[in-house]
Tab-separated table of C-alpha atoms in Angstrom:
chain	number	residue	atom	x	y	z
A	1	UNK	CA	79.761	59.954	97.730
A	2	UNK	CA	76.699	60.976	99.883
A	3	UNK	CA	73.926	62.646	98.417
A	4	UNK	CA	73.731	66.976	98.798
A	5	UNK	CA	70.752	68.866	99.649
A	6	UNK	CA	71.903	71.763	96.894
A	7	UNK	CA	71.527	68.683	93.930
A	8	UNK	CA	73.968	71.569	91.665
A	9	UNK	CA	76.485	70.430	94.374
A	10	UNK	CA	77.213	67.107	92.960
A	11	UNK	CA	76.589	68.270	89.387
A	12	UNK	CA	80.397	70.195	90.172
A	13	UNK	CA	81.896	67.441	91.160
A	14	UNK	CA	80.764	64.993	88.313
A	15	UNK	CA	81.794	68.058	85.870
A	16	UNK	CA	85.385	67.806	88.045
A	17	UNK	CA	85.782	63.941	87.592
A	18	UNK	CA	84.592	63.967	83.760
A	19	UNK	CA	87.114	66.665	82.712
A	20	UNK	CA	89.865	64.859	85.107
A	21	UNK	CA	89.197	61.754	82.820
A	22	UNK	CA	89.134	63.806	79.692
A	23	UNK	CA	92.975	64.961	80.941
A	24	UNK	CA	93.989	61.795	81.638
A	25	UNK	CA	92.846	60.034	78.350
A	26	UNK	CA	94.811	63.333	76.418
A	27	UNK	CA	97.862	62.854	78.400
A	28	UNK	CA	97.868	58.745	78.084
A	29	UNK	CA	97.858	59.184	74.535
A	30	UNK	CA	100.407	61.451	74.186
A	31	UNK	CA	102.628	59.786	76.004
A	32	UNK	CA	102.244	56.666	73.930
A	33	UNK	CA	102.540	58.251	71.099
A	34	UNK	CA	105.505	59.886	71.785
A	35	UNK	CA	107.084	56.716	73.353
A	36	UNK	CA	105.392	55.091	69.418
A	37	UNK	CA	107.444	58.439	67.552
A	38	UNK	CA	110.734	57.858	69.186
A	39	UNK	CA	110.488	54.171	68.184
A	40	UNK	CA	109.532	55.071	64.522
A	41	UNK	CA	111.353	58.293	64.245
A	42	UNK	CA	107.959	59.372	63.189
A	43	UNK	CA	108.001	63.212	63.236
A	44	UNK	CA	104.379	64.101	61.933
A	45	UNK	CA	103.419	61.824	64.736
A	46	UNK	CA	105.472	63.737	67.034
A	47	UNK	CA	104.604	66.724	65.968
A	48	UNK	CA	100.525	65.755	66.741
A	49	UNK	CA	101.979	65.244	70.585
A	50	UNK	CA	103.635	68.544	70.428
A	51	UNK	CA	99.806	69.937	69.246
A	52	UNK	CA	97.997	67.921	71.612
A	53	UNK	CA	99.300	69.722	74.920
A	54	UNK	CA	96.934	72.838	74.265
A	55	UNK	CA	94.404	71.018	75.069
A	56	UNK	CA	95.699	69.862	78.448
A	57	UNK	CA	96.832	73.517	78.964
A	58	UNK	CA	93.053	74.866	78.518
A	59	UNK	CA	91.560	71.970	80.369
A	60	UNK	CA	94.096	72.302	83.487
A	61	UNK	CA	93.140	75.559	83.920
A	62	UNK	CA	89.680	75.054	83.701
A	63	UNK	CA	89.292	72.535	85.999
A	64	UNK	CA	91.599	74.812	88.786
A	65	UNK	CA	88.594	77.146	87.892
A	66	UNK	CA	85.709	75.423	88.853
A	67	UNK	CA	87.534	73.697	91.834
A	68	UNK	CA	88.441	77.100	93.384
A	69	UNK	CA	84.959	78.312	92.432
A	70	UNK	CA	83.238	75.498	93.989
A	71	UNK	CA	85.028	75.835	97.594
A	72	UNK	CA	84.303	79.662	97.363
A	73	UNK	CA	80.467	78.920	97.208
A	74	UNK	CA	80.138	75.747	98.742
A	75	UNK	CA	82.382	75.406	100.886
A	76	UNK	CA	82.823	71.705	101.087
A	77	UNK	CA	84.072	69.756	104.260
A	78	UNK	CA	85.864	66.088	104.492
A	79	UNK	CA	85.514	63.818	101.750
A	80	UNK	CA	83.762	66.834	99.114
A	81	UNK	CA	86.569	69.539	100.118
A	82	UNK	CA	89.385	66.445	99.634
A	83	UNK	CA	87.361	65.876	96.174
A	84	UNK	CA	87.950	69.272	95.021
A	85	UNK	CA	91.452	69.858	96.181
A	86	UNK	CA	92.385	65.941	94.300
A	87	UNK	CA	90.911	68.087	91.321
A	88	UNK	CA	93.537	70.290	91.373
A	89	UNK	CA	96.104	68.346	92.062
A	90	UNK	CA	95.612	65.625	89.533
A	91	UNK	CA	95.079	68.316	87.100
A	92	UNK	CA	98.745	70.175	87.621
A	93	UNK	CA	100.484	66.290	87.535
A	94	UNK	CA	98.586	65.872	84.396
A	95	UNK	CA	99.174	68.856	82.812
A	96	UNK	CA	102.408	68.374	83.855
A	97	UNK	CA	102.950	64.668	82.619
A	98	UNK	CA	101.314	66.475	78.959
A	99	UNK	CA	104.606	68.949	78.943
A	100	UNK	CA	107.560	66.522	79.464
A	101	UNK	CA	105.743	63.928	76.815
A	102	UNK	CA	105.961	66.867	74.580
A	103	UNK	CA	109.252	67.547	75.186
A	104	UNK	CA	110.247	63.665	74.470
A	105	UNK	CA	107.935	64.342	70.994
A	106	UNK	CA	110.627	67.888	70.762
A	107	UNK	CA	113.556	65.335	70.711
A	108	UNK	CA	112.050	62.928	68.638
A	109	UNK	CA	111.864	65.795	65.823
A	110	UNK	CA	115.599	66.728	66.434
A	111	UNK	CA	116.879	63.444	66.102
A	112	UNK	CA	114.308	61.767	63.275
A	113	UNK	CA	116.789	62.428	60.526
A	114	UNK	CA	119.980	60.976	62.204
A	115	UNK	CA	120.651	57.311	61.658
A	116	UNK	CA	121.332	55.241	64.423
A	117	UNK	CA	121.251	51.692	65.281
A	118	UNK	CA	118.118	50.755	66.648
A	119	UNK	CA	119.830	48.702	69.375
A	120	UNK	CA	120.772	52.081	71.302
A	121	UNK	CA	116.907	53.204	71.036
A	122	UNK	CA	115.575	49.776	73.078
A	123	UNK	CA	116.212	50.594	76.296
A	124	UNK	CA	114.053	53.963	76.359
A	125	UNK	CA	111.430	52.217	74.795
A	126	UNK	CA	111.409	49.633	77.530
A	127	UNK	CA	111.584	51.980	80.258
A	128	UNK	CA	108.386	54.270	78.060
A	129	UNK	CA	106.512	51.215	77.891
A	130	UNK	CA	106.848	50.868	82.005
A	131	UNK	CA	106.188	54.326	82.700
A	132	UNK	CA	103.290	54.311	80.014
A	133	UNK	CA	101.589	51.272	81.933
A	134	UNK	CA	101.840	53.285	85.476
A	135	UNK	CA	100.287	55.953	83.963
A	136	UNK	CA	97.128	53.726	83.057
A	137	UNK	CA	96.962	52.023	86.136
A	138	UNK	CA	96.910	55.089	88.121
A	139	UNK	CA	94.808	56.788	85.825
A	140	UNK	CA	92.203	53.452	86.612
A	141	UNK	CA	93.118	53.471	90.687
A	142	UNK	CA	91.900	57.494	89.890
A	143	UNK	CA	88.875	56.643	88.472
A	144	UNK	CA	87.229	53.899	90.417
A	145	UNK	CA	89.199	55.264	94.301
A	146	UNK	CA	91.653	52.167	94.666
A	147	UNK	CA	94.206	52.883	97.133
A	148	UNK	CA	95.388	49.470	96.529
A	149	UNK	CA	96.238	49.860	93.075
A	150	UNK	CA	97.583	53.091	93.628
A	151	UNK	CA	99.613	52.293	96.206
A	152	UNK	CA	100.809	49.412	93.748
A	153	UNK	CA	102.366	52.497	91.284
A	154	UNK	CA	103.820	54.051	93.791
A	155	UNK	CA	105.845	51.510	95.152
A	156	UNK	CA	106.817	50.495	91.496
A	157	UNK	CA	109.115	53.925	91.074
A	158	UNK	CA	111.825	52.691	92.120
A	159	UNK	CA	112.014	50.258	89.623
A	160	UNK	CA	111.583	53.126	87.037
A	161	UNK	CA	114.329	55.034	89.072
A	162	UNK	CA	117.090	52.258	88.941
A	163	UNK	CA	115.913	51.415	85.181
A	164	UNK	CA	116.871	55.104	84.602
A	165	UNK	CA	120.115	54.822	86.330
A	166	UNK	CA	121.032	51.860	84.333
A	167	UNK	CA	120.015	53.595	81.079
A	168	UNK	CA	122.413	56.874	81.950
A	169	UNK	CA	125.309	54.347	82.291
A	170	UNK	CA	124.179	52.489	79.138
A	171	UNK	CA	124.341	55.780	77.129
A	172	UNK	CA	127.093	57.288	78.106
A	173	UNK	CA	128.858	54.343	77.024
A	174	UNK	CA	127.731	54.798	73.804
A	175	UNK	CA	129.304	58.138	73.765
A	176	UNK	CA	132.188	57.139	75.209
A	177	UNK	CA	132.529	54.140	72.478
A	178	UNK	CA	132.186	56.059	69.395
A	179	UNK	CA	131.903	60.008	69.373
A	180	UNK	CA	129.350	59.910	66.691
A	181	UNK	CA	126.731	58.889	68.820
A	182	UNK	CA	127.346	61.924	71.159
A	183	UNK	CA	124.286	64.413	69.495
A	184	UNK	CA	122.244	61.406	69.385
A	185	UNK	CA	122.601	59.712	72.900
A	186	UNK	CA	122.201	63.332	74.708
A	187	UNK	CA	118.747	63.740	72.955
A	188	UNK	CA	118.337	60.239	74.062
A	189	UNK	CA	119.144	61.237	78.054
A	190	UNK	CA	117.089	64.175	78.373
A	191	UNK	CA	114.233	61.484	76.636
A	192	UNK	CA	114.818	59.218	79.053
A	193	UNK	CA	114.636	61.909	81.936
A	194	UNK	CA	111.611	63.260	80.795
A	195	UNK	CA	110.046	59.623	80.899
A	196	UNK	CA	111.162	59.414	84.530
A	197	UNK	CA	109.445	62.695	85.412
A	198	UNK	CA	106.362	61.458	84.137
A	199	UNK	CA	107.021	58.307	86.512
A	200	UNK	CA	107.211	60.767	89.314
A	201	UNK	CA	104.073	62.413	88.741
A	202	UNK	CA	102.346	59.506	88.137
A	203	UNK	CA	103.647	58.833	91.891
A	204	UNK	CA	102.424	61.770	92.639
A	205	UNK	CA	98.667	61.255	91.689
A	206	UNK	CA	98.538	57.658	93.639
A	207	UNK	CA	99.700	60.014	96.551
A	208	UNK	CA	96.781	61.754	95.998
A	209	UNK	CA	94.490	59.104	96.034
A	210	UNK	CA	95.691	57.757	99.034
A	211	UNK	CA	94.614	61.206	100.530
A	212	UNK	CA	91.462	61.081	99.005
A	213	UNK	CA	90.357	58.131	100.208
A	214	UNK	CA	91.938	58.061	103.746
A	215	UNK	CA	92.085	62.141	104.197
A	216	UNK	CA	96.198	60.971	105.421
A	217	UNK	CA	99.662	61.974	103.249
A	218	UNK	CA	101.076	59.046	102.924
A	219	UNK	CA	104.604	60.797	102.820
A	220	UNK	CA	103.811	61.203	106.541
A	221	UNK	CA	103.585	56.953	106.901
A	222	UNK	CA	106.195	55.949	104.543
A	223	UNK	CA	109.268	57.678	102.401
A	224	UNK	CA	108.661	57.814	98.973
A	225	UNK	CA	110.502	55.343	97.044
A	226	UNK	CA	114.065	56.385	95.358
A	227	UNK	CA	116.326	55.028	93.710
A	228	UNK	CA	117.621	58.045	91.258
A	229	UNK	CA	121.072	57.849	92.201
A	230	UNK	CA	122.628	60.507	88.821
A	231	UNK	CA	123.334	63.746	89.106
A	232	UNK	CA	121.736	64.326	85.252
A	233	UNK	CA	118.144	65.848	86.756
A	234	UNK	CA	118.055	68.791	84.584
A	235	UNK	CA	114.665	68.000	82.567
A	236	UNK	CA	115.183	68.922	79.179
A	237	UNK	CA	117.960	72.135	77.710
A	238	UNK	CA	116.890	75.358	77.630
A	239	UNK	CA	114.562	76.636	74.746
A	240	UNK	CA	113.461	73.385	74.571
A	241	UNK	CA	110.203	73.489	76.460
């Protein structure tokens, strides 16, 4: 990043990058503890994750803020004006990924008092503890401007996408099998969609970085990779948000 004659200048953008991290480290944790909750059927735990999204709330709006601020006076060009807009878009995906990892914690309180076996939990966790470890690395590729590694995540959705896919079938089985495990096994879905969404924005921020490093959408070089083949995309009921 080349130095600025106003000094304030880069001051902004540090202040931008900091509370980016801040986000990220918030919405990393809630999203393994929620993925740690569902395991557990730990409801104070997932009741923390619920509590935790505030903060994301105030800090996404903070940061679109200062970003909007800073073009108004500066008015940055190239890499400082790609800087700023990154900002905001990292910040929406994050505050985004914060919402639909409360939601999973939201589930986890409405089904921590029904017994289960544990066997029909595993294969959410599996597909958490993928979606959990994109989130990191993209959160890293963020941090120190590796289009390589971000370009890594993004071609790993797919994988997340068919893992999904194979999931659905697995619980509707369930359902199917014995209709006690109907109440259950829904909650269960709209879990595993959530975790899917989060996979999709963490897509979306290695998008990003790609842009911010090369100033190009890579959705203009390549088509995003899909393999989401249900028609179950609705997010999570209603009241549930």
């Amino acid at each position: 990043m080349p130095d600025h004659i106003v000094k304030s200048y880069d001051t902004d953008l540090e202040d931008l990058r900091r509370s980016i991290s801040e986000m990220g480290g918030i919405a990393e944790k809630m999203m393994t503890e929620a993925g740690e909750a569902l395991v557990r059927r730990d409801s104070p735990l997932a009741q923390a994750v619920i509590s935790a999204d505030a903060r994301l709330d105030i800090l996404q709006r903070e940061i679109e803020e200062r970003a909007i601020l800073l073009i108004a006076r500066r008015q940055p060009l190239a890499i400082d004006l790609r800087e700023t807009v990154t900002a905001i878009r990292v910040s929406n995906d994050l505050e985004r990924i914060g919402d639909l990892a409360k939601n999973v914690a939201k589930r986890v309180v409405a089904i921590a008092d029904q017994i289960q076996p544990q066997k029909i939990v595993i294969g959410v966790q599996h597909m958490s503890d993928l979606v959990q470890e994109q989130l990191k690395d993209v959160l890293d590729a963020y941090g120190s401007r590796d289009i390589k590694a971000a370009l890594d995540v993004w071609e790993r959705d797919d994988a997340i996408d068919a893992l999904y896919n194979s999931l659905f079938r697995e619980l509707l089985t369930y359902m199917m099998e014995d209709p006690r495990n109907i109440s259950f096994c829904t909650h269960l879905l709209f879990v595993a969609k959530n975790i899917e969404r989060i996979g999709d924005h963490t897509t979306n921020i290695a998008e990003t970085i790609h842009y911010l490093v090369t100033g190009e959408n890579l959705l203009a070089e390549r088509e995003r990779p899909k393999n989401d083949a249900s028609n179950y995309t609705t997010v999570d009921m209603p009241g549930a948000a």
